[in-house]
Amino acid sequence: MVRYIVKRLALLAVTLLGVLTLTFFVSHVVPGDPARLAAGVRAKPEQVEALRKRLGLDRPLWEQYGRYIAGVVRGDLGESIRTRRPVFADLAEYFPATVELTAFAMFLCLLIGIPLGVISAVRRESVIDHVSRVTSTAAVSMPTFWLGLLLQLLFFRWLQILPATGRLGFYLSPPAHVTGLYVLDSLISGNWTALGDSLVHLVLPGAALAASSMAVITRMTRSSLLEILSLDYIRTARSKGLAERLVILKHALRNALLPSLTVIGLQVGVLLAGAVLIEVVFSWPGIGLYAVQSITFVDFQAILGVTLITALVYSGVNLIVDVLYGVIDPRIHY
Amino acid sequence: MRIRFACCLVALLGVLAVSAIASTPADTLVVGVVEEVTTLDPAIDYTFGSGPLFRAAYERLVTFNTTSGKIEPQLALSWEVSEDGKFYTFHLRQGVTFHDGAAFNAAAVKTAYDRVMAINEGPAWMLTSYVDSIDVLDDATVRFTMKTYPFVPFLRVLSSYWGMCIASPTAITQNAGDDMGKTFFRNHIVGTGPYKLVEWVEGQQMVFERFDGYWGGWAGNHVKRIVLRKVLDTTTMSLLLERGDLDIAYGIPLDELTSLNGKPGVVIGVHDTFTTNMIAMNTVKGPLADVRVRRALSYSFDYASAMEVFAGYTSPLIGQIPTGMPGHDETLPHYLFNLDVAKQLLEEAGYGGGLTLEYTWVTEEPEGRRIGVLWQDALRKIGVDLKVIEVTVAGHWDRVSNIETMPDLANYRWGIDYPDPSSILVPLYHGDSVPPAGYNLSRFADPRVNAVLDESGKEADETKRLQLLAEAQSLLLTGASNIWITAVPVTVCMRSNVQGYVFEPAAFSSFNFYDIYKQ
């Protein structure tokens, strides 16, 4: 197992290098002069050149690439030309917001998706199964940003029970910084007002973001559970006189969750991608919003930083999923 | 069990409802803005996003009064300009302190502007191009020695928000570090303005509180606190204003205003700025090098219908200088929509058989797309096929800065640096301002225009100066280097209890916070 993990980590490094190399060259061939944009279109040519030199953009591309990769190895992600500070500081500022949002969305997915899938499978063709099928289809086919706007309209404008933007209300200061996740930080510092308020602010963007992944997880759980329930060992378990609850939760679900696990892992990627849109709709100050702004600014270092951290999270989650396979299914050995 | 659960749910919903519906407190002004700054450093920032914060917390030597068109005192009480225009001597306001307690004096002015010039980024050119040195004559008197003189608009340059905000000398020297204080000033504002920055949660909001030591005092009606809330999605911004969660909503797009029309307690405001929208014509390459073709295109543009792109909130631009700015002249001759004249001119130029032209518009300036599409229809009738191409702001600069890639026609906006016609005419139409030196995208180079513009910068007599500006504008219209469309309007919508707001086209993204209060 340990050897497997080490091997995977080594592979991860290769993947990251590949992703960074690709992004580096792609982002350098798109039109746009970052030095000019950073200096402003009204800046004088000599100012632009001075800035270009300071940012190292006057060097040959290969040299810039070499310097960048060497920097990354040292833990230096360069300086953002838009925000005028190290990319690392920017990521530390914005990434926790995205983590909080996607984690909350994932929590909703699992909390609702798996039980709903189980019920739909066990009570196949029941009302609840039909309702879940229709809502799942709707949730998957609805564009995330549109769902976000609809939720805002319903819960913020008409019902007036949930806020529509930001991570906290207008008059609250964030809890003392520990992790950057407001929910965790307010728990740690015992700031109950901030805790309640940050949870309330998570509901709408979290739900909008979770919807399509939740639908996928529900359908996946349902179909794999149905498949398992038709197997011989389940019939054996039932004929032994085991309580139906035990048959389903202990015998069937554990095996049925295996394919769902892969899907859940992949959904982390989907959620991270969806966060870009949701963050714009809900003015959620996360990495998605940061990425969008960096791209319009041709802010190479920032784009690379976002790519790096996204790739890292995605590969990391996949690794965890693969390791969990072994835990859930003892037949799988690494 | 079920009853208990239901009770809990009701209680929870109740709590949610209370926390979600909170109209803004009476002593706090909550402003929704789309754009956020990325640095608070007045020596570096060169964006429209800084308008509200710089006006809340910083001050300049002088300000520009849009109504009178005059320069007025702020931190300088009075000034003299030497006969030859070489020296500007300012007599400073006494008893002014910075937010950190430092005293405002002549040395403070020198320290702040020397820093801007030493950093030499973004807006610094407005000082470095004209100022040779700044000298402290005594505690209350500071003298600017000019590099190029006479330069008549200099006081107006000093009224700009960009680069001219005066930061505390103590903060500058104590936090200089090895980068002239860039790291410190990225996150801090230390000015003399009425409000001081107390919190900046990046990407979310900025909170300002009244500065008790403000020289203007706090008698009369003022708010205690200002919250600048970033709201990226403008549909959401409308909802927030409608519900009373925002007192002011800045930058809701014109076509979204209908959703706010007739909503109780909401006042819709649309104002013309000093930013203009134009189409640059490539005067050196391709068919548009022929002035007859450029004039034909000028006649083929339906100026009145194009105003619908701006939801009818503005009117066609006459000349190059927008209404309200010195030099604007309603009597200038201008092109009117006339396809017959356009067709005739095209035939004269030998393009009776048709012509294909490229037109680019910038993603971030979406009116350009609709202008292009509207024009495309009209042009088709005279045999011109217009290719409408979208470019990003980065791609736009790449294309227009090189004559090889400059399209036939490029839609663009120009916002002024300081409230003077020279801030439009020189960078856009002077022969020396061809990119990358300036923004003369059409590469229009008329020696007479250059001479008149140079002269107008030196002409201290306002009447004579206006005559020169009118001549320059007429020459530009004859040369038809651009199609001048309109001043770009912005929306500033507010709750009806907000009083005292005055729109300033020269600093349209800012607010006169000190005068604003809530009833």
Short mmCIF file of C-alpha atoms in Angstrom, two decimals, chain A residues 90-228:
data_model
loop_
_atom_site.label_atom_id
_atom_site.label_comp_id
_atom_site.label_asym_id
_atom_site.label_seq_id
_atom_site.Cartn_x
_atom_site.Cartn_y
_atom_site.Cartn_z
CA ASP A 90 -3.44 35.23 -3.55
CA LEU A 91 -4.15 31.50 -3.49
CA ALA A 92 -4.00 31.49 0.30
CA GLU A 93 -6.56 34.30 0.26
CA TYR A 94 -8.99 32.88 -2.29
CA PHE A 95 -8.60 29.11 -2.25
CA PRO A 96 -10.14 28.49 1.21
CA ALA A 97 -13.38 30.10 0.01
CA THR A 98 -13.56 27.61 -2.86
CA VAL A 99 -12.66 24.72 -0.59
CA GLU A 100 -15.43 25.72 1.78
CA LEU A 101 -17.96 26.02 -1.03
CA THR A 102 -17.05 22.76 -2.78
CA ALA A 103 -16.79 20.87 0.51
CA PHE A 104 -20.21 22.11 1.51
CA ALA A 105 -21.60 21.18 -1.91
CA MET A 106 -20.01 17.73 -1.66
CA PHE A 107 -21.46 17.33 1.82
CA LEU A 108 -24.93 18.11 0.39
CA CYS A 109 -24.33 15.67 -2.48
CA LEU A 110 -23.49 12.82 -0.15
CA LEU A 111 -26.04 13.69 2.51
CA ILE A 112 -28.90 13.73 0.03
CA GLY A 113 -27.60 11.89 -3.04
CA ILE A 114 -26.70 8.52 -1.48
CA PRO A 115 -29.81 8.07 0.70
CA LEU A 116 -32.02 9.17 -2.17
CA GLY A 117 -30.30 6.69 -4.48
CA VAL A 118 -30.78 3.91 -1.93
CA ILE A 119 -34.47 4.72 -1.44
CA SER A 120 -35.02 4.94 -5.20
CA ALA A 121 -33.44 1.51 -5.66
CA VAL A 122 -35.20 -0.17 -2.77
CA ARG A 123 -38.55 1.35 -3.62
CA ARG A 124 -38.15 1.01 -7.32
CA GLU A 125 -40.95 2.49 -9.45
CA SER A 126 -42.42 4.17 -6.38
CA VAL A 127 -43.43 7.83 -6.34
CA ILE A 128 -40.18 8.76 -4.69
CA ASP A 129 -38.22 6.96 -7.42
CA HIS A 130 -40.10 8.79 -10.15
CA VAL A 131 -39.75 12.15 -8.45
CA SER A 132 -36.04 11.57 -7.93
CA ARG A 133 -35.63 10.59 -11.59
CA VAL A 134 -37.37 13.70 -12.86
CA THR A 135 -35.54 16.07 -10.52
CA SER A 136 -32.21 14.40 -11.30
CA THR A 137 -32.74 14.83 -15.03
CA ALA A 138 -33.70 18.45 -14.48
CA ALA A 139 -30.72 19.09 -12.20
CA VAL A 140 -28.23 17.59 -14.64
CA SER A 141 -29.58 19.42 -17.66
CA MET A 142 -29.98 22.83 -16.02
CA PRO A 143 -27.00 25.17 -16.42
CA THR A 144 -25.43 25.78 -13.01
CA PHE A 145 -25.44 29.58 -13.25
CA TRP A 146 -29.08 29.59 -14.26
CA LEU A 147 -30.05 27.42 -11.33
CA GLY A 148 -28.09 29.81 -9.14
CA LEU A 149 -30.09 32.76 -10.42
CA LEU A 150 -33.37 30.88 -9.97
CA LEU A 151 -32.49 30.02 -6.38
CA GLN A 152 -31.62 33.66 -5.73
CA LEU A 153 -34.92 34.76 -7.15
CA LEU A 154 -36.88 32.28 -5.06
CA PHE A 155 -35.13 32.34 -1.70
CA PHE A 156 -33.65 35.80 -1.72
CA ARG A 157 -36.12 37.95 -3.55
CA TRP A 158 -39.50 36.28 -3.06
CA LEU A 159 -39.23 34.31 0.15
CA GLN A 160 -36.53 36.63 1.55
CA ILE A 161 -35.05 33.98 3.79
CA LEU A 162 -31.55 33.53 2.39
CA PRO A 163 -28.79 35.96 1.36
CA ALA A 164 -27.63 36.05 -2.25
CA THR A 165 -24.01 37.22 -2.25
CA GLY A 166 -20.72 36.91 -0.46
CA ARG A 167 -19.52 34.74 2.41
CA LEU A 168 -20.78 36.93 5.26
CA GLY A 169 -23.35 39.65 5.86
CA PHE A 170 -22.48 43.30 5.21
CA TYR A 171 -21.78 44.23 8.78
CA LEU A 172 -19.84 41.24 9.97
CA SER A 173 -16.09 40.85 10.04
CA PRO A 174 -14.63 37.45 9.18
CA PRO A 175 -13.72 35.21 12.15
CA ALA A 176 -10.10 35.14 13.33
CA HIS A 177 -8.06 33.59 10.52
CA VAL A 178 -6.89 30.02 11.13
CA THR A 179 -7.85 27.92 8.12
CA GLY A 180 -9.60 30.53 5.98
CA LEU A 181 -12.76 28.40 6.05
CA TYR A 182 -15.23 30.67 7.80
CA VAL A 183 -17.31 27.80 9.19
CA LEU A 184 -14.28 26.13 10.76
CA ASP A 185 -12.67 29.37 11.90
CA SER A 186 -15.81 30.60 13.59
CA LEU A 187 -16.15 27.22 15.34
CA ILE A 188 -12.55 27.43 16.51
CA SER A 189 -12.89 30.98 17.76
CA GLY A 190 -16.35 30.38 19.18
CA ASN A 191 -17.78 33.18 17.06
CA TRP A 192 -21.36 31.90 16.83
CA THR A 193 -22.73 34.90 14.93
CA ALA A 194 -20.17 34.39 12.17
CA LEU A 195 -20.82 30.64 12.20
CA GLY A 196 -24.56 31.05 11.65
CA ASP A 197 -24.07 33.75 9.09
CA SER A 198 -21.44 31.89 7.06
CA LEU A 199 -23.60 28.75 7.02
CA VAL A 200 -26.58 30.76 5.84
CA HIS A 201 -24.44 32.25 3.08
CA LEU A 202 -23.31 28.79 1.98
CA VAL A 203 -26.80 27.42 1.42
CA LEU A 204 -27.73 28.91 -1.96
CA PRO A 205 -24.38 28.72 -3.77
CA GLY A 206 -23.78 25.31 -2.22
CA ALA A 207 -27.13 23.97 -3.36
CA ALA A 208 -26.77 25.43 -6.86
CA LEU A 209 -23.32 23.97 -7.19
CA ALA A 210 -24.30 20.59 -5.73
CA ALA A 211 -27.42 20.00 -7.81
CA SER A 212 -26.01 18.30 -10.88
CA SER A 213 -23.40 16.24 -9.01
CA MET A 214 -26.03 15.20 -6.51
CA ALA A 215 -28.19 13.96 -9.36
CA VAL A 216 -25.32 11.95 -10.81
CA ILE A 217 -24.52 10.41 -7.43
CA THR A 218 -28.19 9.57 -6.82
CA ARG A 219 -28.57 7.85 -10.17
CA MET A 220 -25.26 6.03 -9.83
CA THR A 221 -26.08 4.76 -6.35
CA ARG A 222 -29.50 3.67 -7.52
CA SER A 223 -28.33 1.72 -10.54
CA SER A 224 -25.40 0.01 -8.86
CA LEU A 225 -27.51 -0.90 -5.85
CA LEU A 226 -30.17 -2.37 -8.14
CA GLU A 227 -27.51 -4.44 -9.85
CA ILE A 228 -26.15 -5.74 -6.56
#
